Short mmCIF file of C-alpha atoms and ligand atoms in Angstrom, two decimals:
data_model
loop_
_atom_site.label_atom_id
_atom_site.label_comp_id
_atom_site.label_asym_id
_atom_site.label_seq_id
_atom_site.Cartn_x
_atom_site.Cartn_y
_atom_site.Cartn_z
CA MET A 1 0.23 0.12 -0.09
CA THR A 2 1.30 3.69 -0.86
CA ASP A 3 1.60 6.01 2.12
CA ILE A 4 -1.62 8.21 1.84
CA LYS A 5 -0.60 11.52 0.66
CA ILE A 6 -4.12 12.66 0.21
CA PRO A 7 -5.76 12.53 3.46
CA LEU A 8 -10.09 12.17 3.36
CA LEU A 9 -10.22 15.08 5.71
CA ILE A 10 -8.21 17.37 8.04
CA PRO A 11 -10.47 18.23 11.06
CA GLN A 12 -10.59 21.75 12.18
CA LEU A 13 -10.23 23.02 15.59
CA PRO A 14 -9.74 26.36 17.15
CA ASN A 15 -5.72 26.05 18.19
CA ARG A 16 -4.43 26.34 22.15
CA GLU A 17 -4.09 30.39 21.53
CA ALA A 18 -8.20 30.49 20.45
CA LEU A 19 -9.23 28.18 23.46
CA TRP A 20 -6.78 29.86 26.29
CA PRO A 21 -9.16 33.24 27.24
CA TYR A 22 -11.98 29.98 27.92
CA LEU A 23 -9.64 28.20 29.90
CA GLY A 24 -9.08 30.88 32.08
CA GLN A 25 -12.74 31.38 32.69
CA ILE A 26 -12.73 28.13 33.98
CA ASP A 27 -9.82 28.34 36.33
CA GLU A 28 -11.29 31.38 37.72
CA LYS A 29 -14.65 30.14 38.03
CA GLN A 30 -13.91 26.45 38.90
CA HIS A 31 -16.93 25.18 37.30
CA TYR A 32 -16.33 21.92 35.23
CA SER A 33 -19.32 20.22 34.08
CA ASN A 34 -23.14 20.24 35.40
CA PHE A 35 -24.61 23.24 33.34
CA GLY A 36 -21.57 25.35 34.21
CA PRO A 37 -21.53 29.05 32.49
CA LEU A 38 -19.64 28.06 29.47
CA VAL A 39 -22.14 25.77 28.70
CA LYS A 40 -24.79 27.99 29.43
CA ARG A 41 -23.16 30.58 27.15
CA LEU A 42 -22.71 28.40 24.29
CA GLU A 43 -26.66 27.68 24.79
CA SER A 44 -27.41 30.91 24.28
CA SER A 45 -25.48 31.64 21.46
CA LEU A 46 -26.50 28.58 19.73
CA GLN A 47 -30.03 29.32 20.33
CA GLN A 48 -29.82 33.33 19.21
CA ARG A 49 -28.30 31.81 15.79
CA PHE A 50 -31.11 29.61 15.30
CA GLN A 51 -33.66 32.13 16.38
CA LEU A 52 -32.35 34.26 13.37
CA HIS A 53 -33.87 31.87 11.27
CA ALA A 54 -37.52 30.89 12.98
CA GLN A 55 -40.69 32.50 13.43
CA ILE A 56 -41.20 30.95 16.82
CA PRO A 57 -39.40 30.55 20.25
CA LEU A 58 -36.72 28.14 20.29
CA LEU A 59 -34.67 26.62 22.91
CA VAL A 60 -31.30 24.57 23.04
CA THR A 61 -29.71 22.04 25.03
CA THR A 62 -26.23 20.84 25.13
CA VAL A 63 -25.49 17.17 25.06
CA SER A 64 -21.94 15.02 24.94
CA SER A 65 -22.64 13.58 22.02
CA ALA A 66 -25.34 13.87 18.91
CA THR A 67 -25.58 9.55 19.59
CA LEU A 68 -26.94 10.55 22.82
CA GLY A 69 -29.05 13.86 21.94
CA LEU A 70 -30.67 11.76 19.39
CA GLU A 71 -31.04 8.74 22.20
CA LEU A 72 -32.85 11.23 24.64
CA ALA A 73 -34.55 13.33 21.83
CA LEU A 74 -36.74 10.22 20.99
CA SER A 75 -37.04 8.65 24.73
CA ALA A 76 -38.42 12.02 25.52
CA LEU A 77 -41.09 11.71 22.88
CA GLY A 78 -42.37 8.72 25.61
CA LEU A 79 -43.87 6.81 22.89
CA PRO A 80 -44.51 3.47 23.60
CA LYS A 81 -41.65 0.64 23.92
CA GLY A 82 -41.54 -0.93 20.40
CA THR A 83 -42.67 1.73 18.28
CA ARG A 84 -41.18 1.70 14.93
CA VAL A 85 -39.14 4.19 13.83
CA LEU A 86 -38.58 4.76 10.20
CA VAL A 87 -34.76 5.82 9.42
CA PRO A 88 -33.12 6.08 6.16
CA ALA A 89 -31.11 3.14 4.64
CA LEU A 90 -28.45 6.18 3.57
CA THR A 91 -27.06 7.67 7.06
CA PHE A 92 -24.53 6.97 9.96
CA VAL A 93 -24.93 3.85 11.95
CA ALA A 94 -25.72 6.20 15.24
CA THR A 95 -29.24 7.09 13.84
CA LEU A 96 -30.00 3.26 13.99
CA THR A 97 -28.37 2.87 17.51
CA ALA A 98 -30.03 5.57 19.02
CA VAL A 99 -33.38 4.34 18.08
CA ILE A 100 -32.45 1.05 19.42
CA ARG A 101 -31.46 2.32 22.43
CA ALA A 102 -34.27 4.36 22.77
CA GLY A 103 -36.49 1.36 23.23
CA TYR A 104 -38.11 1.48 19.67
CA ILE A 105 -37.88 -0.47 16.95
CA PRO A 106 -35.86 0.80 13.35
CA VAL A 107 -37.59 0.63 10.38
CA VAL A 108 -35.13 1.10 7.53
CA THR A 109 -36.41 2.80 4.84
CA ASP A 110 -35.78 4.44 1.02
CA ILE A 111 -34.40 7.58 0.18
CA ASP A 112 -35.39 10.15 -2.82
CA PRO A 113 -33.02 9.48 -5.78
CA ASP A 114 -32.16 13.23 -6.30
CA SER A 115 -31.86 14.63 -2.77
CA TRP A 116 -30.66 11.04 -1.16
CA LEU A 117 -32.85 12.17 1.83
CA LEU A 118 -35.72 10.22 3.61
CA THR A 119 -38.41 12.95 2.73
CA PRO A 120 -42.40 13.28 4.27
CA GLU A 121 -43.51 11.90 0.92
CA ILE A 122 -41.65 8.67 1.29
CA ALA A 123 -42.03 8.33 4.61
CA THR A 124 -45.76 8.91 4.40
CA GLU A 125 -45.67 5.68 1.50
CA ALA A 126 -43.72 4.04 4.30
CA ALA A 127 -45.83 4.60 7.28
CA LYS A 128 -48.69 2.96 5.92
CA SER A 129 -47.04 -0.43 5.48
CA SER A 130 -45.09 -0.09 8.52
CA ASP A 131 -46.98 0.83 11.45
CA ALA A 132 -44.85 3.66 12.09
CA GLY A 133 -45.07 5.67 15.43
CA ALA A 134 -42.29 8.21 14.36
CA VAL A 135 -39.83 9.10 11.80
CA LEU A 136 -35.99 9.81 12.53
CA ALA A 137 -35.65 11.91 9.24
CA VAL A 138 -31.96 12.65 8.57
CA ALA A 139 -29.85 16.10 6.82
CA THR A 140 -27.72 13.61 4.83
CA PHE A 141 -24.32 14.73 4.00
CA SER A 142 -25.60 18.07 5.72
CA GLN A 143 -28.45 18.64 3.26
CA PRO A 144 -31.28 20.59 5.12
CA GLN A 145 -34.59 18.53 5.76
CA ASP A 146 -37.58 20.85 5.67
CA THR A 147 -39.04 21.49 9.29
CA LEU A 148 -42.27 23.06 8.05
CA LEU A 149 -42.93 20.34 5.81
CA TRP A 150 -42.46 17.47 8.56
CA HIS A 151 -44.37 19.95 10.87
CA GLU A 152 -47.23 19.26 8.33
CA PHE A 153 -46.71 15.46 7.77
CA GLN A 154 -46.70 15.11 11.86
CA LYS A 155 -49.70 17.35 11.72
CA LYS A 156 -51.77 15.33 9.57
CA THR A 157 -50.66 11.98 10.36
CA GLY A 158 -49.60 11.85 14.68
CA ILE A 159 -46.38 10.32 13.50
CA ARG A 160 -43.57 12.39 15.42
CA VAL A 161 -40.70 13.85 13.86
CA VAL A 162 -36.99 14.10 15.24
CA ILE A 163 -33.85 15.07 12.63
CA ASP A 164 -30.35 13.80 12.81
CA ALA A 165 -28.74 16.88 11.47
CA ALA A 166 -25.83 15.81 13.24
CA ALA A 167 -23.53 17.19 10.08
CA ALA A 168 -25.65 20.51 9.25
CA PHE A 169 -25.00 23.03 11.50
CA GLY A 170 -25.37 25.91 9.42
CA SER A 171 -27.38 24.50 7.10
CA GLN A 172 -30.30 22.84 8.66
CA TRP A 173 -32.64 25.73 10.73
CA VAL A 174 -35.83 25.00 12.97
CA GLN A 175 -38.42 26.59 11.54
CA ALA A 176 -41.56 24.15 13.03
CA PRO A 177 -42.49 24.52 16.72
CA ASP A 178 -42.06 20.78 17.60
CA ILE A 179 -39.51 18.93 15.33
CA PRO A 180 -36.89 18.43 17.66
CA VAL A 181 -33.24 18.75 15.61
CA VAL A 182 -30.21 16.69 16.82
CA PHE A 183 -26.68 18.21 15.74
CA SER A 184 -23.26 17.29 16.62
CA MET A 185 -19.90 18.80 17.49
CA HIS A 186 -17.52 15.84 16.82
CA ALA A 187 -14.11 17.07 15.67
CA THR A 188 -15.07 16.04 11.56
CA LYS A 189 -18.43 18.17 11.90
CA SER A 190 -19.56 21.67 11.03
CA LEU A 191 -19.01 22.86 14.26
CA ALA A 192 -16.39 21.06 16.39
CA ALA A 193 -15.67 20.91 19.79
CA GLY A 194 -13.99 17.44 19.61
CA GLU A 195 -17.12 15.40 21.11
CA GLY A 196 -20.41 16.90 21.87
CA GLY A 197 -23.74 17.80 20.79
CA PHE A 198 -26.88 20.32 21.22
CA VAL A 199 -30.89 19.55 20.35
CA VAL A 200 -32.58 22.44 19.03
CA SER A 201 -36.47 22.54 19.53
CA GLY A 202 -39.44 24.66 20.07
CA GLU A 203 -40.76 22.51 22.51
CA GLN A 204 -39.98 23.54 26.03
CA LYS A 205 -41.51 19.97 27.48
CA ASN A 206 -38.94 18.16 24.95
CA ILE A 207 -35.78 20.28 25.43
CA GLY A 208 -36.43 20.17 29.47
CA LEU A 209 -37.00 16.40 29.39
CA VAL A 210 -33.67 16.25 26.96
CA THR A 211 -31.66 18.20 29.84
CA GLN A 212 -33.33 16.00 32.62
CA MET A 213 -32.55 12.79 31.18
CA SER A 214 -28.41 14.12 29.80
CA ASN A 215 -28.17 14.76 34.09
CA PHE A 216 -29.22 10.86 34.52
CA GLY A 217 -33.15 11.81 34.70
CA ILE A 218 -32.74 13.80 38.23
CA ASN A 219 -35.35 16.37 38.83
CA LEU A 220 -34.09 19.83 39.19
CA ASP A 221 -36.95 22.07 39.06
CA PRO A 222 -38.69 23.08 42.07
CA LEU A 223 -41.98 23.50 40.50
CA ALA A 224 -42.30 19.80 39.60
CA HIS A 225 -44.72 17.38 41.36
CA LEU A 226 -41.56 15.53 42.86
CA PRO A 227 -38.87 17.20 45.11
CA VAL A 228 -35.66 18.36 43.95
CA GLY A 229 -33.14 15.77 44.02
CA TYR A 230 -35.50 13.00 43.01
CA LEU A 231 -35.04 10.39 40.09
CA SER A 232 -38.04 11.45 37.27
CA SER A 233 -36.68 9.09 34.83
CA VAL A 234 -34.05 6.70 34.21
CA GLY A 235 -31.74 8.58 32.15
CA THR A 236 -27.93 8.41 31.72
CA ASN A 237 -24.80 11.19 31.46
CA ALA A 238 -24.68 12.84 28.47
CA LYS A 239 -23.44 16.62 29.93
CA LEU A 240 -21.25 18.51 27.77
CA SER A 241 -18.00 19.40 29.96
CA GLU A 242 -16.75 23.09 31.09
CA TYR A 243 -13.94 22.16 28.45
CA HIS A 244 -15.91 20.82 25.61
CA ALA A 245 -17.81 24.00 26.02
CA ALA A 246 -14.50 26.11 25.67
CA VAL A 247 -13.64 24.49 22.37
CA ALA A 248 -17.35 24.48 20.92
CA LEU A 249 -17.31 28.48 22.00
CA ALA A 250 -14.18 28.84 20.20
CA SER A 251 -14.98 27.27 17.08
CA LEU A 252 -17.84 29.39 16.89
CA ASP A 253 -15.80 32.49 17.02
CA GLY A 254 -14.20 31.11 13.83
CA TRP A 255 -17.00 29.59 12.05
CA ASP A 256 -18.14 32.05 9.47
CA LEU A 257 -14.46 32.27 8.27
CA MET A 258 -14.27 28.77 8.42
CA ALA A 259 -17.53 27.96 6.48
CA ALA A 260 -16.97 30.65 4.02
CA THR A 261 -13.57 28.52 2.79
CA ARG A 262 -14.82 25.62 3.19
CA ARG A 263 -17.72 26.81 0.78
CA ALA A 264 -15.05 28.12 -1.68
CA VAL A 265 -13.41 25.35 -1.70
CA ALA A 266 -16.06 22.54 -1.97
CA ALA A 267 -17.42 25.07 -5.28
CA ARG A 268 -14.09 25.24 -6.97
CA TYR A 269 -13.94 21.49 -6.47
CA ARG A 270 -16.98 20.80 -7.83
CA GLN A 271 -16.56 22.98 -10.78
CA SER A 272 -13.35 21.57 -12.05
CA LEU A 273 -14.82 17.87 -11.89
CA ILE A 274 -17.70 19.13 -13.38
CA ALA A 275 -15.31 20.21 -16.01
CA ALA A 276 -13.78 17.63 -16.53
CA CYS A 277 -16.03 14.75 -16.31
CA GLY A 278 -19.49 16.23 -17.54
CA SER A 279 -22.60 14.36 -16.94
CA ALA A 280 -20.75 11.57 -16.26
CA LEU A 281 -20.99 12.35 -12.00
CA ILE A 282 -24.43 12.52 -10.32
CA TRP A 283 -24.30 14.96 -7.28
CA GLN A 284 -26.56 15.47 -4.47
CA THR A 285 -29.22 17.94 -5.48
CA GLY A 286 -30.30 20.66 -2.98
CA SER A 287 -29.07 24.00 -1.49
CA GLU A 288 -25.28 25.01 -1.11
CA VAL A 289 -24.01 23.20 2.51
CA ALA A 290 -22.93 26.29 4.68
CA ALA A 291 -19.96 24.28 6.18
CA PRO A 292 -19.15 21.05 4.11
CA THR A 293 -17.52 18.70 6.11
CA THR A 294 -17.07 15.80 3.61
CA PHE A 295 -17.52 15.52 -0.43
CA SER A 296 -19.29 12.55 -2.42
CA VAL A 297 -20.52 12.00 -5.37
CA ARG A 298 -22.09 9.09 -7.81
CA VAL A 299 -19.72 8.13 -10.25
CA GLY A 300 -21.97 5.78 -12.63
CA SER A 301 -21.51 2.30 -11.77
CA TYR A 302 -20.08 0.01 -9.40
CA ALA A 303 -17.29 -1.26 -11.75
CA VAL A 304 -16.36 2.26 -12.54
CA ARG A 305 -16.09 3.35 -8.70
CA GLN A 306 -13.97 -0.26 -7.93
CA LYS A 307 -11.55 0.91 -10.81
CA LEU A 308 -11.42 4.59 -9.09
CA GLU A 309 -11.12 3.24 -5.47
CA ASP A 310 -8.15 1.01 -7.36
CA THR A 311 -6.45 4.10 -8.99
CA CYS A 312 -6.62 5.98 -5.82
CA VAL A 313 -5.19 3.32 -3.18
CA LYS A 314 -2.02 3.64 -5.88
CA GLN A 315 -1.69 7.32 -6.06
CA GLY A 316 -2.27 7.64 -2.15
CA ILE A 317 -5.47 9.43 -2.48
CA ALA A 318 -7.80 8.08 0.35
CA THR A 319 -11.41 7.66 -0.34
CA ARG A 320 -14.13 6.44 1.84
CA ARG A 321 -17.57 4.45 1.06
CA TRP A 322 -19.45 6.94 3.65
CA TYR A 323 -22.36 5.42 5.32
CA GLN A 324 -21.90 1.85 4.21
CA PRO A 325 -22.82 -0.59 4.64
CA LEU A 326 -26.05 0.58 4.68
CA LEU A 327 -28.30 0.45 7.62
CA HIS A 328 -29.96 -3.05 6.76
CA GLN A 329 -27.20 -4.57 5.71
CA HIS A 330 -24.79 -5.03 9.04
CA ALA A 331 -24.24 -7.85 11.13
CA GLU A 332 -27.73 -9.91 11.41
CA LYS A 333 -27.01 -9.73 15.49
CA ILE A 334 -28.39 -5.91 15.06
CA GLU A 335 -31.99 -6.10 16.27
CA PRO A 336 -34.42 -5.28 16.44
CA LEU A 337 -34.76 -3.77 12.94
CA LEU A 338 -37.37 -4.16 10.49
CA SER A 339 -36.72 -2.93 6.56
CA LEU A 340 -39.00 -2.03 3.66
CA PRO A 341 -37.56 -2.29 0.14
CA ALA A 342 -34.68 0.60 -0.46
CA HIS A 343 -33.80 0.02 -4.19
CA THR A 344 -32.95 3.98 -4.03
CA ALA A 345 -30.57 3.75 -1.37
CA GLU A 346 -28.83 0.80 -2.60
CA ALA A 347 -28.48 2.16 -6.13
CA VAL A 348 -27.04 5.04 -4.64
CA ALA A 349 -24.66 2.83 -2.51
CA ASP A 350 -23.42 1.54 -5.67
CA ASP A 351 -21.27 4.00 -7.27
CA LEU A 352 -21.03 6.56 -4.35
CA ILE A 353 -17.58 7.64 -3.25
CA GLY A 354 -16.52 10.44 -0.49
CA LEU A 355 -13.08 11.68 -1.74
CA PRO A 356 -10.94 13.82 0.49
CA PHE A 357 -11.97 17.13 1.55
CA PHE A 358 -10.51 19.75 3.54
CA ALA A 359 -10.31 23.47 3.51
CA MET A 360 -6.13 23.79 3.00
CA MET A 361 -6.60 21.63 0.28
CA SER A 362 -4.07 22.48 -2.32
CA ASP A 363 -4.99 22.96 -6.36
CA GLU A 364 -2.05 20.43 -6.72
CA GLN A 365 -3.94 18.18 -4.40
CA MET A 366 -7.16 18.70 -6.20
CA THR A 367 -5.61 18.56 -9.52
CA ALA A 368 -4.42 14.93 -8.67
CA ILE A 369 -7.81 13.69 -7.26
CA VAL A 370 -9.98 15.88 -10.06
CA ASN A 371 -7.40 13.69 -12.62
CA ALA A 372 -7.90 10.66 -11.11
CA VAL A 373 -11.41 11.19 -11.40
CA HIS A 374 -11.46 11.70 -14.96
CA SER A 375 -8.81 8.87 -16.04
CA VAL A 376 -11.59 6.49 -14.51
CA VAL A 377 -15.06 7.91 -15.73
CA SER A 378 -13.72 8.68 -19.26
CA SER A 379 -12.11 4.98 -19.94
C1 LIG B 1 -21.68 11.94 12.72
C2 LIG B 1 -23.13 11.17 13.36
C3 LIG B 1 -23.91 11.01 14.05
C4 LIG B 1 -23.30 11.12 15.44
O1 LIG B 1 -22.77 12.07 16.04
P1 LIG B 1 -21.64 11.77 17.56
O2 LIG B 1 -21.49 13.54 17.89
O3 LIG B 1 -20.07 11.85 16.96
O4 LIG B 1 -22.34 10.99 18.43
C5 LIG B 1 -25.10 10.56 13.73
N1 LIG B 1 -25.83 11.07 12.68
C6 LIG B 1 -25.20 11.37 11.55
C7 LIG B 1 -25.65 11.43 10.45
C8 LIG B 1 -24.02 11.60 11.68
O5 LIG B 1 -23.15 12.36 10.62
#
């Protein structure tokens, strides 16, 4: 194997100078976790950002990862154990594990051929044949979900909706009052804190429950029917530490600039590939991603992708079949799990390839990748 010369991605986190003032505040306050001042400040900064794009009041609560945020947002719906939850076939495995760990049964569902998303339209059909009680829709590859459309779907069908927007900070906004949306702050995501996440929702009750369950399920509300300190539900420890909040705040300070750089690189990259390969490449449709973190494209067939992967290995270019195997193609012991036909997801998975992407990609690196793709798709 050739040494990797072009890595798949390079995370972008604040350096020690950017962290310094926030670390100073931790030293001063000596508050290290349990909803400390930096966590509060982060939640308030995020809330303000989301509020600019919403007509309804929103709330934000931080968690230690998007995976736990998803598990808790799903649990907070309070649906009966064993409720069936639609999930798209093409997504990260955490979408699936969160549903199972919340006590529900995932039903793997197909995606739209153009946006590669599980849409309300697909969910409407899938719900008929699966007796679904909820949907965990995903902002796949940072392409946002339409929360207002999902709000209509939820109103019409009574089926609860949660959105996994782990990688979509900056692209996914929350416009509906009753659709919780979960974001990740993992090192590889749009707003990077190393590890971490947060849930945005217009529902006070849902957000309150997520916060409570992130702190073991302990009641901290003096107005509740239960004394403070009593366990109100079986939660977990999913609190964000002050240290992670410090990184997130520093990340947020530089986010707009970082996002603009990433958008520019992605646009140039895509234009070069289109100029070289024309219509041989198939792209996910939708709006421009605010801060792209990965770069995936369909190359036309399984055989072409295989050839491209071989070429990239020889040239030291890292690639990744993101989100594969599809959710229903993992080991049999991963259960409970139901699946509906997912022919579109399978077709997309057949020729989808993740190419290297990072903000500091040089012209030489970009040219090498474009040439590799061109040499394969045009032969
Ligand atoms: C990254 C990702 C997750 C998991 O996020 P963590 O914060 O690492 O737990 C969940 N869903 C999707 C779609 C993701 O891309």
